[in-house]
């Protein structure tokens, strides 16, 4: 028994090999250039949104409070995976230590789950604003907003801890290649030297269920909002429709990935990497574009800031 235990201890995997997006060097260089631009624009766009919301007092409302949280999460979410992917394009052996892999999985699920909860809260905020406008500032007062923010971050933390704990308890003593450019629970547990059927069921019932339930709640919320908009005047209807369309676009892009990856057993599909790219690199970039180009208040606030900077330069 002692010899078997020692053998098991010495054969534990300490590093994983990330396969990346492509083995073709030219393709990797092209991807490096594209995703470097994406990442820089993601940082600039989302940080600009946060600064604008803090700077302009007219945007100190519940909707923009949650939008600033979304931008902060998008910066963090993209930073968990994209910098390492950029670095690995210059490396022949894309190695990641077991501890670094676990850390990446923890923060990936922390920010992803928190964003899912945040998108649900944002849908509720729009429901109250459009369907119950007279009660909006009473229902969505600052105390409620802060409590909701704390709750969604706490929910994301609990979710991430539970998934990460399930993963690190498994023995890893053989295969060490992850068929992706970052560590994620479905790909990692496939490398375990034991039967993971029960773990896969728990992942589907955890991540998959959260994604599907939140998506259904969001769709129902926006359906109720759209029905309510029939009774509003044309200008108010146009502005509300623009806001809801932006929210629905983000929801579909983000939750579409979560449902696709986490609502099925841990089997690799050719589409997984493409979906993962949208999840980690493209969606965080699209959020600031969607929320600024389709939002008159944000555009006015940005013009105001840029106008003041120009005056100071003169």
mmCIF file of C-alpha atoms in Angstrom:
data_model
loop_
_atom_site.group_PDB
_atom_site.id
_atom_site.type_symbol
_atom_site.label_atom_id
_atom_site.label_comp_id
_atom_site.label_asym_id
_atom_site.label_seq_id
_atom_site.Cartn_x
_atom_site.Cartn_y
_atom_site.Cartn_z
ATOM 1 C CA UNK A 1 0.000 0.000 0.000
ATOM 2 C CA UNK A 2 2.814 2.402 0.911
ATOM 3 C CA UNK A 3 4.649 1.662 -2.361
ATOM 4 C CA UNK A 4 1.451 2.248 -4.369
ATOM 5 C CA UNK A 5 0.892 5.499 -2.526
ATOM 6 C CA UNK A 6 4.446 6.674 -3.221
ATOM 7 C CA UNK A 7 4.133 5.673 -6.875
ATOM 8 C CA UNK A 8 0.901 7.622 -7.164
ATOM 9 C CA UNK A 9 2.478 10.666 -5.524
ATOM 10 C CA UNK A 10 5.492 10.678 -7.851
ATOM 11 C CA UNK A 11 3.354 10.228 -10.975
ATOM 12 C CA UNK A 12 1.126 13.226 -10.308
ATOM 13 C CA UNK A 13 0.979 15.721 -13.155
ATOM 14 C CA UNK A 14 2.592 19.044 -12.219
ATOM 15 C CA UNK A 15 2.257 20.703 -15.630
ATOM 16 C CA UNK A 16 -0.310 20.682 -18.420
ATOM 17 C CA UNK A 17 0.346 21.304 -22.105
ATOM 18 C CA UNK A 18 -2.026 23.692 -23.856
ATOM 19 C CA UNK A 19 -2.580 22.746 -27.475
ATOM 20 C CA UNK A 20 -3.555 26.303 -28.408
ATOM 21 C CA UNK A 21 -5.641 27.449 -31.345
ATOM 22 C CA UNK A 22 -3.327 26.216 -34.104
ATOM 23 C CA UNK A 23 -0.028 24.434 -34.662
ATOM 24 C CA UNK A 24 0.704 26.454 -37.806
ATOM 25 C CA UNK A 25 3.268 29.147 -36.987
ATOM 26 C CA UNK A 26 1.963 31.639 -39.556
ATOM 27 C CA UNK A 27 -1.591 31.214 -38.281
ATOM 28 C CA UNK A 28 -0.361 31.724 -34.729
ATOM 29 C CA UNK A 29 1.389 34.965 -35.666
ATOM 30 C CA UNK A 30 -1.761 36.238 -37.383
ATOM 31 C CA UNK A 31 -3.820 35.328 -34.315
ATOM 32 C CA UNK A 32 -1.303 37.061 -32.066
ATOM 33 C CA UNK A 33 -1.743 40.329 -33.984
ATOM 34 C CA UNK A 34 -5.544 40.052 -34.066
ATOM 35 C CA UNK A 35 -6.009 39.164 -30.412
ATOM 36 C CA UNK A 36 -3.455 41.714 -29.236
ATOM 37 C CA UNK A 37 -5.563 44.402 -30.939
ATOM 38 C CA UNK A 38 -8.740 42.880 -29.482
ATOM 39 C CA UNK A 39 -7.276 42.840 -25.977
ATOM 40 C CA UNK A 40 -5.969 46.415 -26.098
ATOM 41 C CA UNK A 41 -9.328 47.654 -27.417
ATOM 42 C CA UNK A 42 -11.126 45.642 -24.723
ATOM 43 C CA UNK A 43 -9.063 47.297 -22.007
ATOM 44 C CA UNK A 44 -9.408 50.799 -23.467
ATOM 45 C CA UNK A 45 -13.135 50.482 -24.210
ATOM 46 C CA UNK A 46 -14.208 49.030 -20.891
ATOM 47 C CA UNK A 47 -11.942 51.241 -18.782
ATOM 48 C CA UNK A 48 -13.259 54.274 -20.678
ATOM 49 C CA UNK A 49 -16.830 53.247 -19.824
ATOM 50 C CA UNK A 50 -15.973 52.954 -16.124
ATOM 51 C CA UNK A 51 -14.193 56.331 -16.098
ATOM 52 C CA UNK A 52 -17.067 58.000 -17.979
ATOM 53 C CA UNK A 53 -19.681 56.652 -15.570
ATOM 54 C CA UNK A 54 -17.656 57.772 -12.553
ATOM 55 C CA UNK A 55 -16.928 61.177 -14.097
ATOM 56 C CA UNK A 56 -20.435 62.125 -15.323
ATOM 57 C CA UNK A 57 -22.927 62.601 -12.480
ATOM 58 C CA UNK A 58 -25.849 62.154 -14.878
ATOM 59 C CA UNK A 59 -24.814 58.535 -15.218
ATOM 60 C CA UNK A 60 -24.929 57.892 -11.479
ATOM 61 C CA UNK A 61 -28.009 55.694 -11.815
ATOM 62 C CA UNK A 62 -28.601 51.969 -11.106
ATOM 63 C CA UNK A 63 -28.379 51.040 -14.793
ATOM 64 C CA UNK A 64 -24.936 52.595 -15.226
ATOM 65 C CA UNK A 65 -23.774 51.336 -11.841
ATOM 66 C CA UNK A 66 -24.358 47.797 -13.106
ATOM 67 C CA UNK A 67 -22.881 48.674 -16.502
ATOM 68 C CA UNK A 68 -19.656 49.806 -14.817
ATOM 69 C CA UNK A 69 -19.573 46.464 -12.984
ATOM 70 C CA UNK A 70 -20.005 44.695 -16.327
ATOM 71 C CA UNK A 71 -17.102 46.610 -17.852
ATOM 72 C CA UNK A 72 -14.890 45.814 -14.864
ATOM 73 C CA UNK A 73 -15.780 42.109 -15.114
ATOM 74 C CA UNK A 74 -15.081 42.098 -18.855
ATOM 75 C CA UNK A 75 -11.592 43.520 -18.290
ATOM 76 C CA UNK A 76 -10.873 40.870 -15.639
ATOM 77 C CA UNK A 77 -12.480 38.055 -17.625
ATOM 78 C CA UNK A 78 -10.428 38.795 -20.728
ATOM 79 C CA UNK A 79 -7.234 39.233 -18.686
ATOM 80 C CA UNK A 80 -7.573 35.737 -17.199
ATOM 81 C CA UNK A 81 -6.974 34.042 -20.567
ATOM 82 C CA UNK A 82 -5.851 36.385 -23.366
ATOM 83 C CA UNK A 83 -2.396 37.528 -22.056
ATOM 84 C CA UNK A 84 -1.295 33.914 -21.568
ATOM 85 C CA UNK A 85 -2.608 33.005 -25.008
ATOM 86 C CA UNK A 86 -0.589 35.870 -26.521
ATOM 87 C CA UNK A 87 2.517 34.769 -24.673
ATOM 88 C CA UNK A 88 2.062 31.128 -25.702
ATOM 89 C CA UNK A 89 2.020 31.997 -29.407
ATOM 90 C CA UNK A 90 5.783 32.617 -29.071
ATOM 91 C CA UNK A 91 6.392 29.376 -27.178
ATOM 92 C CA UNK A 92 6.857 25.940 -28.723
ATOM 93 C CA UNK A 93 5.860 24.171 -25.503
ATOM 94 C CA UNK A 94 2.742 25.824 -24.126
ATOM 95 C CA UNK A 95 3.177 24.656 -20.544
ATOM 96 C CA UNK A 96 1.072 25.764 -17.594
ATOM 97 C CA UNK A 97 1.682 24.563 -14.055
ATOM 98 C CA UNK A 98 -1.051 22.694 -12.204
ATOM 99 C CA UNK A 99 -1.401 25.537 -9.685
ATOM 100 C CA UNK A 100 -1.586 28.166 -12.446
ATOM 101 C CA UNK A 101 -4.170 26.059 -14.256
ATOM 102 C CA UNK A 102 -6.334 25.802 -11.136
ATOM 103 C CA UNK A 103 -5.980 29.535 -10.526
ATOM 104 C CA UNK A 104 -7.023 30.291 -14.100
ATOM 105 C CA UNK A 105 -10.079 28.034 -13.800
ATOM 106 C CA UNK A 106 -11.078 29.667 -10.510
ATOM 107 C CA UNK A 107 -10.992 33.233 -11.841
ATOM 108 C CA UNK A 108 -12.474 32.233 -15.199
ATOM 109 C CA UNK A 109 -15.567 30.813 -13.501
ATOM 110 C CA UNK A 110 -15.658 33.574 -10.892
ATOM 111 C CA UNK A 111 -15.950 36.314 -13.516
ATOM 112 C CA UNK A 112 -18.104 34.272 -15.918
ATOM 113 C CA UNK A 113 -20.687 33.291 -13.298
ATOM 114 C CA UNK A 114 -20.700 36.777 -11.777
ATOM 115 C CA UNK A 115 -21.374 38.215 -15.243
ATOM 116 C CA UNK A 116 -24.289 35.810 -15.748
ATOM 117 C CA UNK A 117 -25.838 36.933 -12.476
ATOM 118 C CA UNK A 118 -25.106 40.563 -13.359
ATOM 119 C CA UNK A 119 -26.836 40.284 -16.741
ATOM 120 C CA UNK A 120 -29.868 38.847 -14.931
ATOM 121 C CA UNK A 121 -29.864 41.743 -12.462
ATOM 122 C CA UNK A 122 -29.557 44.221 -15.348
ATOM 123 C CA UNK A 123 -32.604 42.644 -16.976
ATOM 124 C CA UNK A 124 -34.537 43.065 -13.720
ATOM 125 C CA UNK A 125 -33.389 46.686 -13.535
ATOM 126 C CA UNK A 126 -34.732 47.346 -17.059
ATOM 127 C CA UNK A 127 -37.978 45.540 -16.214
ATOM 128 C CA UNK A 128 -38.612 47.808 -13.225
ATOM 129 C CA UNK A 129 -37.560 50.943 -15.134
ATOM 130 C CA UNK A 130 -39.855 50.254 -18.091
ATOM 131 C CA UNK A 131 -42.781 48.376 -16.561
ATOM 132 C CA UNK A 132 -42.919 50.191 -13.203
ATOM 133 C CA UNK A 133 -41.321 53.599 -13.831
ATOM 134 C CA UNK A 134 -43.033 55.374 -10.923
ATOM 135 C CA UNK A 135 -41.660 52.840 -8.450
ATOM 136 C CA UNK A 136 -38.203 52.596 -10.023
ATOM 137 C CA UNK A 137 -36.187 54.770 -7.636
ATOM 138 C CA UNK A 138 -37.944 53.201 -4.664
ATOM 139 C CA UNK A 139 -37.376 49.621 -5.779
ATOM 140 C CA UNK A 140 -33.878 50.157 -7.201
ATOM 141 C CA UNK A 141 -32.468 52.470 -4.538
ATOM 142 C CA UNK A 142 -28.739 52.538 -3.888
ATOM 143 C CA UNK A 143 -28.944 50.197 -0.901
ATOM 144 C CA UNK A 144 -30.665 47.567 -3.061
ATOM 145 C CA UNK A 145 -28.116 48.070 -5.871
ATOM 146 C CA UNK A 146 -25.168 47.555 -3.529
ATOM 147 C CA UNK A 147 -26.784 44.482 -1.950
ATOM 148 C CA UNK A 148 -27.456 43.015 -5.403
ATOM 149 C CA UNK A 149 -23.839 43.676 -6.420
ATOM 150 C CA UNK A 150 -22.530 41.966 -3.270
ATOM 151 C CA UNK A 151 -24.907 39.037 -3.805
ATOM 152 C CA UNK A 152 -23.890 38.437 -7.413
ATOM 153 C CA UNK A 153 -20.174 38.572 -6.575
ATOM 154 C CA UNK A 154 -20.752 36.203 -3.633
ATOM 155 C CA UNK A 155 -22.726 33.845 -5.892
ATOM 156 C CA UNK A 156 -19.950 33.829 -8.476
ATOM 157 C CA UNK A 157 -17.352 33.118 -5.777
ATOM 158 C CA UNK A 158 -19.327 30.194 -4.322
ATOM 159 C CA UNK A 159 -19.881 28.742 -7.790
ATOM 160 C CA UNK A 160 -16.203 29.018 -8.689
ATOM 161 C CA UNK A 161 -15.012 27.500 -5.413
ATOM 162 C CA UNK A 162 -17.361 24.531 -5.812
ATOM 163 C CA UNK A 163 -16.243 23.763 -9.394
ATOM 164 C CA UNK A 164 -12.548 24.257 -8.639
ATOM 165 C CA UNK A 165 -12.791 22.032 -5.563
ATOM 166 C CA UNK A 166 -14.349 19.235 -7.606
ATOM 167 C CA UNK A 167 -11.506 19.504 -10.127
ATOM 168 C CA UNK A 168 -8.470 19.574 -7.812
ATOM 169 C CA UNK A 169 -9.650 16.552 -5.823
ATOM 170 C CA UNK A 170 -9.262 14.312 -8.882
ATOM 171 C CA UNK A 171 -5.996 12.373 -9.478
ATOM 172 C CA UNK A 172 -3.955 13.427 -12.528
ATOM 173 C CA UNK A 173 -1.236 10.925 -13.373
ATOM 174 C CA UNK A 174 -1.180 10.354 -17.133
ATOM 175 C CA UNK A 175 -2.352 12.514 -20.078
ATOM 176 C CA UNK A 176 -1.362 16.143 -19.746
ATOM 177 C CA UNK A 177 -2.514 17.850 -22.985
ATOM 178 C CA UNK A 178 -5.475 20.265 -22.862
ATOM 179 C CA UNK A 179 -7.158 20.761 -26.218
ATOM 180 C CA UNK A 180 -7.627 24.511 -25.834
ATOM 181 C CA UNK A 181 -5.671 27.723 -25.228
ATOM 182 C CA UNK A 182 -6.681 28.001 -21.561
ATOM 183 C CA UNK A 183 -7.625 25.750 -18.649
ATOM 184 C CA UNK A 184 -11.304 25.038 -18.201
ATOM 185 C CA UNK A 185 -13.040 22.446 -16.066
ATOM 186 C CA UNK A 186 -14.493 20.225 -18.850
ATOM 187 C CA UNK A 187 -11.126 19.850 -20.599
ATOM 188 C CA UNK A 188 -9.127 19.349 -17.397
ATOM 189 C CA UNK A 189 -11.297 16.662 -15.799
ATOM 190 C CA UNK A 190 -10.984 14.565 -18.966
ATOM 191 C CA UNK A 191 -7.300 14.110 -18.024
ATOM 192 C CA UNK A 192 -8.089 12.621 -14.616
ATOM 193 C CA UNK A 193 -7.030 9.022 -13.934
ATOM 194 C CA UNK A 194 -10.456 8.013 -12.684
ATOM 195 C CA UNK A 195 -14.087 7.835 -13.707
ATOM 196 C CA UNK A 196 -15.442 11.408 -13.901
ATOM 197 C CA UNK A 197 -19.033 10.603 -14.851
ATOM 198 C CA UNK A 198 -20.464 11.873 -11.561
ATOM 199 C CA UNK A 199 -18.281 14.996 -11.689
ATOM 200 C CA UNK A 200 -19.530 15.733 -15.206
ATOM 201 C CA UNK A 201 -23.133 15.419 -14.013
ATOM 202 C CA UNK A 202 -22.382 17.843 -11.164
ATOM 203 C CA UNK A 203 -20.816 20.322 -13.616
ATOM 204 C CA UNK A 204 -23.841 20.153 -15.915
ATOM 205 C CA UNK A 205 -26.206 20.528 -12.965
ATOM 206 C CA UNK A 206 -24.155 23.482 -11.685
ATOM 207 C CA UNK A 207 -22.828 25.552 -14.594
ATOM 208 C CA UNK A 208 -25.282 24.243 -17.172
ATOM 209 C CA UNK A 209 -28.301 24.764 -14.963
ATOM 210 C CA UNK A 210 -27.236 28.278 -13.965
ATOM 211 C CA UNK A 211 -26.735 29.215 -17.634
ATOM 212 C CA UNK A 212 -30.039 27.758 -18.857
ATOM 213 C CA UNK A 213 -32.148 29.089 -15.958
ATOM 214 C CA UNK A 214 -30.670 32.589 -16.187
ATOM 215 C CA UNK A 215 -31.119 32.585 -19.971
ATOM 216 C CA UNK A 216 -34.803 31.609 -19.629
ATOM 217 C CA UNK A 217 -35.333 34.266 -16.946
ATOM 218 C CA UNK A 218 -33.679 36.877 -19.158
ATOM 219 C CA UNK A 219 -35.722 35.979 -22.234
ATOM 220 C CA UNK A 220 -38.972 36.038 -20.232
ATOM 221 C CA UNK A 221 -38.012 39.393 -18.662
ATOM 222 C CA UNK A 222 -37.350 41.014 -22.027
ATOM 223 C CA UNK A 223 -40.516 39.473 -23.483
ATOM 224 C CA UNK A 224 -42.522 41.136 -20.703
ATOM 225 C CA UNK A 225 -40.683 44.398 -21.369
ATOM 226 C CA UNK A 226 -41.450 44.257 -25.098
ATOM 227 C CA UNK A 227 -45.152 43.659 -24.384
ATOM 228 C CA UNK A 228 -45.145 46.609 -21.990
ATOM 229 C CA UNK A 229 -43.500 48.868 -24.591
ATOM 230 C CA UNK A 230 -46.592 48.661 -26.791
ATOM 231 C CA UNK A 231 -48.325 51.081 -24.445
ATOM 232 C CA UNK A 232 -45.558 53.690 -24.414
ATOM 233 C CA UNK A 233 -45.061 56.763 -26.616
ATOM 234 C CA UNK A 234 -42.809 56.458 -29.654
ATOM 235 C CA UNK A 235 -39.708 58.263 -28.266
ATOM 236 C CA UNK A 236 -39.704 56.377 -24.968
ATOM 237 C CA UNK A 237 -40.330 53.135 -26.850
ATOM 238 C CA UNK A 238 -37.410 53.746 -29.220
ATOM 239 C CA UNK A 239 -34.956 54.420 -26.398
ATOM 240 C CA UNK A 240 -36.143 51.422 -24.374
ATOM 241 C CA UNK A 241 -36.002 49.133 -27.405
ATOM 242 C CA UNK A 242 -32.449 50.276 -28.127
ATOM 243 C CA UNK A 243 -31.385 49.484 -24.553
ATOM 244 C CA UNK A 244 -33.110 46.089 -24.541
ATOM 245 C CA UNK A 245 -31.624 45.168 -27.925
ATOM 246 C CA UNK A 246 -28.136 45.909 -26.567
ATOM 247 C CA UNK A 247 -28.764 43.789 -23.479
ATOM 248 C CA UNK A 248 -30.177 40.885 -25.513
ATOM 249 C CA UNK A 249 -27.169 40.919 -27.848
ATOM 250 C CA UNK A 250 -24.755 40.630 -24.917
ATOM 251 C CA UNK A 251 -26.892 37.953 -23.252
ATOM 252 C CA UNK A 252 -27.086 35.817 -26.405
ATOM 253 C CA UNK A 253 -23.343 36.020 -27.114
ATOM 254 C CA UNK A 254 -22.276 35.317 -23.549
ATOM 255 C CA UNK A 255 -24.810 32.762 -22.368
ATOM 256 C CA UNK A 256 -24.771 31.000 -25.736
ATOM 257 C CA UNK A 257 -21.194 29.893 -24.982
ATOM 258 C CA UNK A 258 -22.005 28.804 -21.439
ATOM 259 C CA UNK A 259 -24.972 26.699 -22.540
ATOM 260 C CA UNK A 260 -22.982 25.170 -25.422
ATOM 261 C CA UNK A 261 -19.962 24.202 -23.278
ATOM 262 C CA UNK A 262 -21.423 23.377 -19.869
ATOM 263 C CA UNK A 263 -24.808 21.827 -20.704
ATOM 264 C CA UNK A 264 -23.330 18.651 -22.200
ATOM 265 C CA UNK A 265 -20.815 15.959 -21.160
ATOM 266 C CA UNK A 266 -17.084 16.719 -21.429
ATOM 267 C CA UNK A 267 -16.628 15.782 -25.073
ATOM 268 C CA UNK A 268 -14.478 17.803 -27.474
ATOM 269 C CA UNK A 269 -16.120 19.287 -30.554
ATOM 270 C CA UNK A 270 -14.419 21.188 -33.410
ATOM 271 C CA UNK A 271 -16.549 24.238 -32.558
ATOM 272 C CA UNK A 272 -15.329 24.435 -28.935
ATOM 273 C CA UNK A 273 -12.283 26.603 -29.663
ATOM 274 C CA UNK A 274 -14.226 29.025 -31.858
ATOM 275 C CA UNK A 275 -16.890 29.402 -29.172
ATOM 276 C CA UNK A 276 -14.184 29.844 -26.518
ATOM 277 C CA UNK A 277 -12.559 32.636 -28.545
ATOM 278 C CA UNK A 278 -15.852 34.516 -28.665
ATOM 279 C CA UNK A 279 -16.348 33.891 -24.943
ATOM 280 C CA UNK A 280 -12.952 35.129 -23.774
ATOM 281 C CA UNK A 281 -11.765 37.628 -26.412
ATOM 282 C CA UNK A 282 -14.609 38.860 -28.609
ATOM 283 C CA UNK A 283 -17.570 39.341 -26.235
ATOM 284 C CA UNK A 284 -15.620 41.545 -23.766
ATOM 285 C CA UNK A 285 -14.701 43.756 -26.747
ATOM 286 C CA UNK A 286 -18.249 43.907 -28.118
ATOM 287 C CA UNK A 287 -19.781 45.001 -24.811
ATOM 288 C CA UNK A 288 -18.347 48.551 -24.819
ATOM 289 C CA UNK A 289 -19.162 48.889 -28.540
ATOM 290 C CA UNK A 290 -22.766 47.762 -28.037
ATOM 291 C CA UNK A 291 -23.369 49.880 -24.956
ATOM 292 C CA UNK A 292 -21.776 53.055 -26.300
ATOM 293 C CA UNK A 293 -22.838 53.081 -29.952
ATOM 294 C CA UNK A 294 -26.452 52.223 -29.078
ATOM 295 C CA UNK A 295 -26.693 54.459 -26.014
ATOM 296 C CA UNK A 296 -27.275 58.197 -26.399
ATOM 297 C CA UNK A 297 -26.471 58.980 -22.743
ATOM 298 C CA UNK A 298 -23.072 57.281 -22.987
ATOM 299 C CA UNK A 299 -22.270 58.980 -26.293
ATOM 300 C CA UNK A 300 -23.194 62.401 -24.869
ATOM 301 C CA UNK A 301 -21.094 61.776 -21.764
ATOM 302 C CA UNK A 302 -18.107 60.692 -23.883
ATOM 303 C CA UNK A 303 -18.465 63.756 -26.110
ATOM 304 C CA UNK A 304 -18.609 65.937 -23.014
ATOM 305 C CA UNK A 305 -15.387 64.431 -21.654
ATOM 306 C CA UNK A 306 -13.604 64.709 -24.993
ATOM 307 C CA UNK A 307 -14.830 68.280 -25.393
ATOM 308 C CA UNK A 308 -13.424 69.288 -22.015
ATOM 309 C CA UNK A 309 -10.079 67.642 -22.819
ATOM 310 C CA UNK A 310 -9.856 69.587 -26.073
ATOM 311 C CA UNK A 311 -10.589 72.875 -24.258
ATOM 312 C CA UNK A 312 -7.865 72.134 -21.697
ATOM 313 C CA UNK A 313 -5.350 71.393 -24.461
ATOM 314 C CA UNK A 314 -6.182 74.720 -26.140
#
